[in-house]
Coordinates of C-alpha atoms and ligand atoms in Angstrom, one line a residue:
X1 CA -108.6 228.5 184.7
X2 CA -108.8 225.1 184.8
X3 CA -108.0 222.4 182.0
X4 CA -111.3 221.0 180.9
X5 CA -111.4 218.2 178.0
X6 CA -115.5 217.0 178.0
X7 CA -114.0 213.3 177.4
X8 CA -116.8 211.2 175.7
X9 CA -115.4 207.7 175.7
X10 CA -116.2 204.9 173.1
X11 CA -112.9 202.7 172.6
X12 CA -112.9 201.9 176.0
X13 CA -116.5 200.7 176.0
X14 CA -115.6 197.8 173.5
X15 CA -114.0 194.6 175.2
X16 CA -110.9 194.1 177.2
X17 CA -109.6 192.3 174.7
X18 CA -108.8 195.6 172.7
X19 CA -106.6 197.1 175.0
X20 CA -104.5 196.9 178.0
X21 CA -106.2 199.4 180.5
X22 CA -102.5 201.6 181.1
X23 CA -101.9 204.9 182.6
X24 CA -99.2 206.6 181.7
X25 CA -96.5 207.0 183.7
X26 CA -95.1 210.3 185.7
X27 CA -92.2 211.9 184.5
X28 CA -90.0 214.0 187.2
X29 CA -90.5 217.8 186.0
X30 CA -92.7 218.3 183.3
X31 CA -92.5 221.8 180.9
X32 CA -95.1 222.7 178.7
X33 CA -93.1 223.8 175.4
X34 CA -96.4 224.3 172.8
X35 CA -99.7 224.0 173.4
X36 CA -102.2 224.5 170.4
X37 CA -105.0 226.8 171.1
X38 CA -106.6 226.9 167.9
X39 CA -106.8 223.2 167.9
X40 CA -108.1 223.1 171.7
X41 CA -111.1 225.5 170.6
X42 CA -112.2 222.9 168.1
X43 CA -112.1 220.0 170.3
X44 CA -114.0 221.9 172.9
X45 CA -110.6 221.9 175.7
X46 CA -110.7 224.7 177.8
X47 CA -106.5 225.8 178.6
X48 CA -105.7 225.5 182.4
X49 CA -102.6 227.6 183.4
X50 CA -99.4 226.5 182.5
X51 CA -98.3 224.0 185.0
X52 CA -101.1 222.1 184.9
X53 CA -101.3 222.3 181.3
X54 CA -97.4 220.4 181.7
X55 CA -99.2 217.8 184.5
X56 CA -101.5 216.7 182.2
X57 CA -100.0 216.6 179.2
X58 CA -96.3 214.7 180.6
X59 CA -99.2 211.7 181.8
X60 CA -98.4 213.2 185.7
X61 CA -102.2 214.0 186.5
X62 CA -105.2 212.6 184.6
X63 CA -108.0 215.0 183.5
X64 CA -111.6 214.4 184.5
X65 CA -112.9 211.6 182.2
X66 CA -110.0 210.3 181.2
X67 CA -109.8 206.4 180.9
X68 CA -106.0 205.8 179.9
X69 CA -105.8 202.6 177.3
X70 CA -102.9 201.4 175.0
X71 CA -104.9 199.6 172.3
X72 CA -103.7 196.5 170.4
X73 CA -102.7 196.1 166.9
X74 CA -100.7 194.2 164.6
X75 CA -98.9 194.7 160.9
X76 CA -96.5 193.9 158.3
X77 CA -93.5 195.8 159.1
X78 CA -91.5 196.2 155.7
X79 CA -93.5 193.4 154.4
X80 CA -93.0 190.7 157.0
X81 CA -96.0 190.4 159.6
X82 CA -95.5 191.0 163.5
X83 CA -98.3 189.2 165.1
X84 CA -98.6 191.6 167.6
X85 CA -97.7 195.5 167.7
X86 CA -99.4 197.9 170.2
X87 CA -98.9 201.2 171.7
X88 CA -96.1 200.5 172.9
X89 CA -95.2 204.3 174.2
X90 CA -98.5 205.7 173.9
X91 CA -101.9 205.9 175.5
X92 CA -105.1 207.1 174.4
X93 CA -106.9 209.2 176.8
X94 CA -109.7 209.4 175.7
X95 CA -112.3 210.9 172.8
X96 CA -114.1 214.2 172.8
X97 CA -116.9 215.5 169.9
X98 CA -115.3 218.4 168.7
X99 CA -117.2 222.1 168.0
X100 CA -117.5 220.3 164.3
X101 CA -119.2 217.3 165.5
X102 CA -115.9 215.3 164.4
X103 CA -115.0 212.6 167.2
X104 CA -111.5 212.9 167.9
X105 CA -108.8 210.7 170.0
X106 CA -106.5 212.6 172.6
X107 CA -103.5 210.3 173.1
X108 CA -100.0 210.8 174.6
X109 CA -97.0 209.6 172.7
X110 CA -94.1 209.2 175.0
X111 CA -96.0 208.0 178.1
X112 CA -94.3 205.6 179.1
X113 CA -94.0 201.5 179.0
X114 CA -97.1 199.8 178.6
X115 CA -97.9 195.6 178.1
X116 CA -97.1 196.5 174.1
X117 CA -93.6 197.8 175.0
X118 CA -91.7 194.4 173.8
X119 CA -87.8 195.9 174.7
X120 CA -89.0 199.5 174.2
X121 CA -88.4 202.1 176.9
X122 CA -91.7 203.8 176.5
X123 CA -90.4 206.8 175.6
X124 CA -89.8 209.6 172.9
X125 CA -87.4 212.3 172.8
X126 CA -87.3 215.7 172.2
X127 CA -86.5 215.5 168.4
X128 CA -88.8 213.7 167.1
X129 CA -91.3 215.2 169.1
X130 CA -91.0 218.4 167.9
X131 CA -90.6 217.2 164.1
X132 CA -94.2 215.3 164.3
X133 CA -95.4 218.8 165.7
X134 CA -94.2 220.5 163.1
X135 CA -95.1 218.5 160.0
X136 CA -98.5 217.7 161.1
X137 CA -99.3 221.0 161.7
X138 CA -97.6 221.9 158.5
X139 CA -99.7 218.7 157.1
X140 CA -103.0 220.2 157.9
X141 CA -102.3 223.5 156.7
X142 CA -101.4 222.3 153.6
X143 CA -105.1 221.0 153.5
X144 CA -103.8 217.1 154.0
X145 CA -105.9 215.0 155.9
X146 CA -103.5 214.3 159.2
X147 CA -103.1 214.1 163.0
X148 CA -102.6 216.8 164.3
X149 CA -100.8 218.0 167.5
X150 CA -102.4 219.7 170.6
X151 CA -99.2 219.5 173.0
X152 CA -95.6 218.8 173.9
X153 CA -94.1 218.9 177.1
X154 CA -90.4 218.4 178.0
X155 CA -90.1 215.6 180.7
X156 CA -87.3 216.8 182.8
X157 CA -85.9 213.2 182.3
X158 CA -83.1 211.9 180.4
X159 CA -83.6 209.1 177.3
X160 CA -81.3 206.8 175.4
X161 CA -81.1 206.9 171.9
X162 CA -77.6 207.9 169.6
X163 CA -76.7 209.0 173.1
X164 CA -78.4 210.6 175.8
X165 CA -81.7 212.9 175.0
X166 CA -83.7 215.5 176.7
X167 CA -87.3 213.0 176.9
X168 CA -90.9 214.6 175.7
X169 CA -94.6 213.9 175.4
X170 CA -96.6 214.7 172.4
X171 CA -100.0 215.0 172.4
X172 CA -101.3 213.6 169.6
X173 CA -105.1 214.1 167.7
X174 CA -106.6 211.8 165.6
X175 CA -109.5 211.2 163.9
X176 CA -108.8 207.7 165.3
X177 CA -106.1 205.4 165.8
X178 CA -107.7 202.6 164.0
X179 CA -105.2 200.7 161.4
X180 CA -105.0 198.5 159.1
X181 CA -102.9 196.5 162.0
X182 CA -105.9 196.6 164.0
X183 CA -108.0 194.8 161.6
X184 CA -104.9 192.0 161.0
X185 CA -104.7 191.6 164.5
X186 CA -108.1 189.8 165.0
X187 CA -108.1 188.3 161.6
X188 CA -104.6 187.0 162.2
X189 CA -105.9 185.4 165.5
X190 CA -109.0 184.0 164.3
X191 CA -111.0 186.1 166.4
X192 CA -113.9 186.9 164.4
X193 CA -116.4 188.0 167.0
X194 CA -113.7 190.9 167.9
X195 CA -113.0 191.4 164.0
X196 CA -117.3 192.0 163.4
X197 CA -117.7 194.4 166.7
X198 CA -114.3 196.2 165.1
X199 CA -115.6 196.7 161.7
X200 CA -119.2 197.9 163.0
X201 CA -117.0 199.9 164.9
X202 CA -115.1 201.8 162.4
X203 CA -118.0 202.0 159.9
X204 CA -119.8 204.0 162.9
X205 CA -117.3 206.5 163.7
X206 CA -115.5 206.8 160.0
X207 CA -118.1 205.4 157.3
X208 CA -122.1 205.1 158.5
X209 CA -123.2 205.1 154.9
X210 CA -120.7 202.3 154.1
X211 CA -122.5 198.7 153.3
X212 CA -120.8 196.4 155.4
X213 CA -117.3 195.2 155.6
X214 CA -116.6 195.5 151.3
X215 CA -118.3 198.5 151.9
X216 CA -115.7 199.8 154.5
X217 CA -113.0 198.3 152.3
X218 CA -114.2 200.5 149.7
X219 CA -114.4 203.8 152.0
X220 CA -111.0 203.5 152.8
X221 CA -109.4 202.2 149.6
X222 CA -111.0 205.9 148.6
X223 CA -109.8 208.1 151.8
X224 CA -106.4 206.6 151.1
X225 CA -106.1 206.9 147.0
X226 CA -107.0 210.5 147.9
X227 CA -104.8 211.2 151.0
X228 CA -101.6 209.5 148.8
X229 CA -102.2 211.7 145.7
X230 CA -101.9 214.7 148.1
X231 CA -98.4 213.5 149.6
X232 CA -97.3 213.0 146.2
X233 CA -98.6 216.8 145.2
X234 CA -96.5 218.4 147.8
X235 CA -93.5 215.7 147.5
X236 CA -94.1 214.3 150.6
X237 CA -92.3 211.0 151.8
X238 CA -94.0 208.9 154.9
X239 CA -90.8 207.0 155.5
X240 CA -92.6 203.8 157.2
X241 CA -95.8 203.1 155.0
X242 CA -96.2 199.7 157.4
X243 CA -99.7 198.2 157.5
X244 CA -99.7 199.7 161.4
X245 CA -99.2 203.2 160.1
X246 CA -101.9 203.0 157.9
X247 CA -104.9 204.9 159.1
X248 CA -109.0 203.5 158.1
X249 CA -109.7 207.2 158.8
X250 CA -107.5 208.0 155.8
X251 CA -105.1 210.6 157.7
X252 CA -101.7 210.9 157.4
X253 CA -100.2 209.2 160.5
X254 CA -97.0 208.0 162.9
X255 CA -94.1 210.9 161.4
X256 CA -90.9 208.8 162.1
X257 CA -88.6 209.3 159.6
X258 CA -90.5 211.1 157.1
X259 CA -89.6 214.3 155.0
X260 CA -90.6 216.6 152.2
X261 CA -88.1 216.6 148.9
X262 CA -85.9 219.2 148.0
X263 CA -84.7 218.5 144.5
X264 CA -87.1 216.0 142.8
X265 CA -86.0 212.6 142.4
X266 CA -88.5 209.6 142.3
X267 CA -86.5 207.4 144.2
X268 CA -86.0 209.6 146.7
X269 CA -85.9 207.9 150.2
X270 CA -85.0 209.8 153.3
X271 CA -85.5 206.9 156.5
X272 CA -82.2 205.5 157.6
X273 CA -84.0 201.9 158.2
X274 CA -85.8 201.6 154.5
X275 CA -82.0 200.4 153.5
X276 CA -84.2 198.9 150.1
X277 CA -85.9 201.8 149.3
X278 CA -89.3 200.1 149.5
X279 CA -91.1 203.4 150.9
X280 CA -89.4 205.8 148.4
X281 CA -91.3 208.5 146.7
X282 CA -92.8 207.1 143.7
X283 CA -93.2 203.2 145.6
X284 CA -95.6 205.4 148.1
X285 CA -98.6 204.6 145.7
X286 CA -98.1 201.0 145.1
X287 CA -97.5 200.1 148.6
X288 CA -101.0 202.2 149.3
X289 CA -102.6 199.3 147.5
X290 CA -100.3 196.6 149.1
X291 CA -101.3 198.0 152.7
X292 CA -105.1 198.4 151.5
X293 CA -104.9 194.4 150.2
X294 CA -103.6 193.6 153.6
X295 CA -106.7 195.1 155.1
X296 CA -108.8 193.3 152.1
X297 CA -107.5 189.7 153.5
X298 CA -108.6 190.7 157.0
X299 CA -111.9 191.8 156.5
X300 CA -112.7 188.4 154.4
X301 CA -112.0 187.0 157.7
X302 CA -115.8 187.7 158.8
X303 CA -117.7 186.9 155.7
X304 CA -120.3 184.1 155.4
X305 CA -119.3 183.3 152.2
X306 CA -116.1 183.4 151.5
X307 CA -115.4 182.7 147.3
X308 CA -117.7 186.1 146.8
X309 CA -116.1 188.3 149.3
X310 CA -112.5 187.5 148.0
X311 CA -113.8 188.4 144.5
X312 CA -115.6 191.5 145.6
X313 CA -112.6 192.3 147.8
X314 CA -110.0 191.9 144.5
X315 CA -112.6 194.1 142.5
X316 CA -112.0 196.8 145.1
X317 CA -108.4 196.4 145.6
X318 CA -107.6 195.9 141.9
X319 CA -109.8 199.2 141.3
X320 CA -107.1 201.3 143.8
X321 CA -104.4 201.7 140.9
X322 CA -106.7 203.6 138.6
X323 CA -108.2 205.6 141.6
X324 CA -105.1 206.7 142.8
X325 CA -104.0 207.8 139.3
X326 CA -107.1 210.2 139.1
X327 CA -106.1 211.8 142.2
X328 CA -102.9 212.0 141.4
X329 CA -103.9 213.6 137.9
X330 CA -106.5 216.2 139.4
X331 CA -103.7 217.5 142.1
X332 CA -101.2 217.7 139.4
X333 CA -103.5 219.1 136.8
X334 CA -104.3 222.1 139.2
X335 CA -100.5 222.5 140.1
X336 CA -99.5 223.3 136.3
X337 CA -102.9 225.8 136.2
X338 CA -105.4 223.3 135.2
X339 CA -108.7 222.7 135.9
X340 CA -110.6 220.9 132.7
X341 CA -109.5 217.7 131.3
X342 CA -108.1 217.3 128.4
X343 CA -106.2 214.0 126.7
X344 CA -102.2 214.5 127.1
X345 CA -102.3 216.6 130.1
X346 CA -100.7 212.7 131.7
X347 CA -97.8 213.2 129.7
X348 CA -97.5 216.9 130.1
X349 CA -97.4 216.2 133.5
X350 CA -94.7 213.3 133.0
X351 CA -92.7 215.3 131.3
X352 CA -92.2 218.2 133.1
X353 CA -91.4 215.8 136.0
X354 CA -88.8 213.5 133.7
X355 CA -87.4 217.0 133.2
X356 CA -87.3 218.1 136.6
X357 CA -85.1 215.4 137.8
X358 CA -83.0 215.4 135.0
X359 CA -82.2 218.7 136.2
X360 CA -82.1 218.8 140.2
X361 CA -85.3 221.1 140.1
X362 CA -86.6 221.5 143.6
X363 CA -90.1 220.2 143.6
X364 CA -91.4 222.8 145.8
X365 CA -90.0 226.1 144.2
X366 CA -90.3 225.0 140.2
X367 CA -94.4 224.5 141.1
X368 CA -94.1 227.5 142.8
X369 CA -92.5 229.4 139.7
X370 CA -94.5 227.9 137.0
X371 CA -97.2 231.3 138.0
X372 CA -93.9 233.6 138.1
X373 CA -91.1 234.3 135.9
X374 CA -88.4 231.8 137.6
X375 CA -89.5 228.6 137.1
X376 CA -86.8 227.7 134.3
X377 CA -84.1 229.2 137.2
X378 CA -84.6 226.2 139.0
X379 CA -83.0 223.6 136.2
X380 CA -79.5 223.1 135.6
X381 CA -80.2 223.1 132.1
X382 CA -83.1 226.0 131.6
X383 CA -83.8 225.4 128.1
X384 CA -85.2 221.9 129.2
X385 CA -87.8 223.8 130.8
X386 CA -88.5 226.2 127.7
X387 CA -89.0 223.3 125.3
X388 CA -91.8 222.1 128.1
X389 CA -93.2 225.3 128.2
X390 CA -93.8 226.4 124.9
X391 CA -96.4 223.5 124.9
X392 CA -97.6 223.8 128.1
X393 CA -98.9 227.6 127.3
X394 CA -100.6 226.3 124.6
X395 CA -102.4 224.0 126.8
X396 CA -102.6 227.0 129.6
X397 CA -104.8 229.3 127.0
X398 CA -107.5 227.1 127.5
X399 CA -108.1 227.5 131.0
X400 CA -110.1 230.2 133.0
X401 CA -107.6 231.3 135.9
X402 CA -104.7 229.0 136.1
X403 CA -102.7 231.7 138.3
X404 CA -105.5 231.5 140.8
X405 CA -105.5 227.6 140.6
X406 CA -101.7 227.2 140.6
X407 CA -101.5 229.6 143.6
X408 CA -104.0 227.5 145.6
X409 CA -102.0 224.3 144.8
X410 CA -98.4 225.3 145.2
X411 CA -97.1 225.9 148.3
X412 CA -94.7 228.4 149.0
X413 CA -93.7 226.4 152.2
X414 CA -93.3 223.3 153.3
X415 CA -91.0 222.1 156.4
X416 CA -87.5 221.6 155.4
X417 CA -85.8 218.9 156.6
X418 CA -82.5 220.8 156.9
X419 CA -85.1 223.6 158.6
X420 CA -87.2 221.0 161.0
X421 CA -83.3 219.2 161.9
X422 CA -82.0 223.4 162.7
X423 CA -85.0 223.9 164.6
X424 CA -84.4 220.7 166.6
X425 CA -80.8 221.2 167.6
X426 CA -82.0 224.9 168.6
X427 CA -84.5 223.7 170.9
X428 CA -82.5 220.9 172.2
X429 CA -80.2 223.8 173.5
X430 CA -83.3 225.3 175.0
X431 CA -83.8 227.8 172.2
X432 CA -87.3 227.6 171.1
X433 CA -87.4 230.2 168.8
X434 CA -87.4 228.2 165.4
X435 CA -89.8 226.1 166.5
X436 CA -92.6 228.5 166.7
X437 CA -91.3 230.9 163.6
X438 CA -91.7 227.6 161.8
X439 CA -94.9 226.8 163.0
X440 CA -95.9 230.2 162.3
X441 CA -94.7 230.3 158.9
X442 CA -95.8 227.0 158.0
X443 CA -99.8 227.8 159.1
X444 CA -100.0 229.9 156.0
X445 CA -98.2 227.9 153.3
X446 CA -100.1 229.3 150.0
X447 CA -99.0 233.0 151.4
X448 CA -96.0 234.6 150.6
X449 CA -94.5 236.1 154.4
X450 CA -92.2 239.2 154.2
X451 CA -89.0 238.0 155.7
X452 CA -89.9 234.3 155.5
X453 CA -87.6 234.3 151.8
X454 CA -85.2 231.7 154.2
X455 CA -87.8 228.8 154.9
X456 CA -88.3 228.6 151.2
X457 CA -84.7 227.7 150.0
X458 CA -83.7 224.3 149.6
X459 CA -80.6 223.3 151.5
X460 CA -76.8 224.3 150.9
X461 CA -74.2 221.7 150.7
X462 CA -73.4 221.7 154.2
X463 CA -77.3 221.6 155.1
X464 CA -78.8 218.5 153.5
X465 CA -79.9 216.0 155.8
X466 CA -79.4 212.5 153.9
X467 CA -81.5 210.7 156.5
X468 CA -84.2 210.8 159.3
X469 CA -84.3 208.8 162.1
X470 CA -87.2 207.0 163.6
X471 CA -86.4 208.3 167.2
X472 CA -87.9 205.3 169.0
Ligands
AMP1 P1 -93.7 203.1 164.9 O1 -92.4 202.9 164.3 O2 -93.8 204.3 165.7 O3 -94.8 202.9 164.0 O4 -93.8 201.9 166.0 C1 -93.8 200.6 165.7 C2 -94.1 199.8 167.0 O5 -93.0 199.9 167.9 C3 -95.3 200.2 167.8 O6 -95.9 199.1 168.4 C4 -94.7 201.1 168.8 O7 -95.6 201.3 169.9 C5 -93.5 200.4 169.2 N1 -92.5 201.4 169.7 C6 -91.8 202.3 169.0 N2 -90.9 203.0 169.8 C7 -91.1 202.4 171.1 C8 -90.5 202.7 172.3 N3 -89.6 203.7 172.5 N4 -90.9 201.9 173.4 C9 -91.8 201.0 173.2 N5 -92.4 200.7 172.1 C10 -92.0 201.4 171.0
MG2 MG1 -96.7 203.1 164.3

């Protein structure tokens, strides 16, 4: 068989000035170590064997159609703006129109230096690689707008990071890789003609009912107050919430140092460069609206008149808080059993959270419990979770099926950081096994999986991982 992608370009048909036309560049022996089939059959790929399958995806053969570009973009960088960003070890390969009609980019991540690079090598390793498999995988499961991950390969070539790393290629899918940073990147030069023939752009592919660039604004002030809520639900923290990483399609996007929380804490920060803690957990909402702002003063840029699109613009940003908070409140209603409304379920919420991290509760497995018997197991103090629960039944006996709504919005898995770090340092030695019983696992995250009872507890002493690393 032969590996078939039916590429059906459209980035590379706007202007030069987008992109740097880049292919990526060969690596010395290329192994294919995953390769996603399920995800191949809905972007309409047809597998080639093995080796050619590693060609293609290490960047050392192009398929049919492809038209390699490393696009250009911009963005505040823990709050300070670089004027110019850029794939900088990546290139898209192209688009195809998926079995779902969905347009989807292919790009490699790990390709190789391109005009972007600024004193980067190009290159990914191994590790990080493998963890942005994982957790987007794990992501989409979990039913969370993401990327999504279609291939890695092993490069056969050494890379230099903490000290020398086996190098990879991931193969990264995306709904697109339009940013906020692409947006600031034209604004920020004055370029307006580019900055229109973008946002015409993006409303196409993302938005078509949108009304022009407030109505864009809008769309994605929305996709985002939705796709932040749902971090929040499963504890999820990005790690690098920079205007660049912040997608108009409203996916989760760019898994550096990110991680899921094992005992809540609000402040919970995992990346080893957010020294300040501005990404932590709880900040992930207000920087949402910081990041969407950002995106506000660039599509002002293009308007005629000015003094109504800045007010229009405020309206929209200023309306984010409260749209987050509904989000936030229908994913947590539904993970303590609750489907109607009802005045106090906010603080009912609150509280059992206040009480959680009074008590080193591990997010994941108290939500888990609240259906079962073991829930108050999983404070240091159990009678702090009695007193919550005496009025949360109270609040329970009005709903229809709260075990059935509870079930659906509490995962039994999530990746582990201690697990995703284990896995790495396995497959580093050339042991891929925990790689793909993760991935396995992690496909079915509302199920309970005989002999799974491992992935789900939270990490011993010796096991927590006190920081990610951004692997670039
Ligand atoms: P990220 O932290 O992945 O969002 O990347 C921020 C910027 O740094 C982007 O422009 C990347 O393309 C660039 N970058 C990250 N790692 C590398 C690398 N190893 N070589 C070249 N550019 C890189
Ligand atoms: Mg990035």
């Amino acid at each position: 068989m032969t590996l078939t992608i039916p590429f059906d370009n459209s980035y590379a048909r706007l202007p030069n000035s987008f992109y740097a036309r880049q292919a990526p560049i060969p690596v010395r022996a290329p192994r294919l170590v995953a390769f996603n089939a399920e995800l191949a059959k809905i972007l309409n790929v047809t597998p080639g064997d093995v080796e050619e399958m590693a060609e293609a995806f290490a960047g050392n053969t192009l398929p049919d159609g492809a038209e390699p570009i490393a696009q250009l973009y911009s963005g505040h960088q823990f709050g300070s703006y670089n004027p110019q960003l850029g794939d900088g070890r990546a290139v898209l390969l192209g688009e195809t129109v998926g079995a779902d009609g969905i347009r989807r980019d292919i790009q490699l991540k790990g390709s190789g230096p391109t005009p972007f690079s600024r004193r980067g090598d190009g290159r990914a390793w191994l590790g990080p690689v493998l963890r942005e498999y994982v957790v987007s995988e794990a992501m989409h499961a979990l039913g969370i707008p993401t990327t999504r991950a279609l291939a890695a390969v092993e490069t056969g070539e050494i890379v230099l990071r903490e000290g020398p790393m086996p190098g990879a290629v991931l193969t990264r899918v995306a709904q697109s890789h339009l940013r906020v940073g692409t947006f600031q990147v034209f604004a920020g030069r004055g370029q307006l003609d580019s900055l229109r023939q973008l946002t015409d752009y993006a409303i196409a592919r993302h938005y078509p009912d949108a009304d022009g660039p407030m109505g864009l604004l809008r769309a994605v002030v929305e996709a985002q107050s939705r796709l932040i809520a749902a971090w929040m639900s499963v504890g999820f923290i990005h790690g690098v919430m920079n205007t660049d990483n912040c997608s108009i399609a409203g996916e989760t996007i760019d898994y550096g140092p990110c991680a899921f929380m094992d005992s809540y804490h609000p402040n919970t920060v995992y990346s080893s460069i957010d020294r300040m803690g501005r990404y932590a957990y709880s900040n992930q909402p207000d920087i949402a609206v910081w990041n969407l702002a950002q995106l506000a003063t660039a599509l002002i840029q293009q308007m005629e008149d000015k003094d109504a699109a800045v007010e229009e613009a405020t309206e929209i940003v200023h309306a984010m808080p409260a749209l987050l908070q509904e989000n936030w409140l229908k994913r947590f209603r539904a993970k303590i059993g609750l489907v109607t409304e009802e005045e106090g379920d906010l603080e009912l919420i609150t509280d059992l959270l206040t009480r959680m991290a009074q008590n080193q509760a591990d997010f994941t497995n108290t939500f888990r419990a609240l259906g079962g018997e073991a829930a108050r197991d999983q404070f240091t103090d159990p009678t702090a979770f009695d007193t919550w629960s005496d009025g949360w039944a109270g609040r329970l006996a009005r709903e229809q099926d709260p075990s059935a709504v509870m079930a659906g919005s509490n995962p039994a898995y999530i990746p582990r950081n201690h697990r995703v770090e284990q896995m790495i340092q396995a497959a580093v030695q050339g042991d891929y096994e925990p790689f793909h019983r993760l991935n396995s696992v992690l496909s079915r995250p509302y199920d309970d999986q005989s002999g799974a009872d491992d992935l789900k507890r939270p990490p011993t002493d010796s096991e927590v991982v006190h920081a990610t690393f951004c692997g670039t």
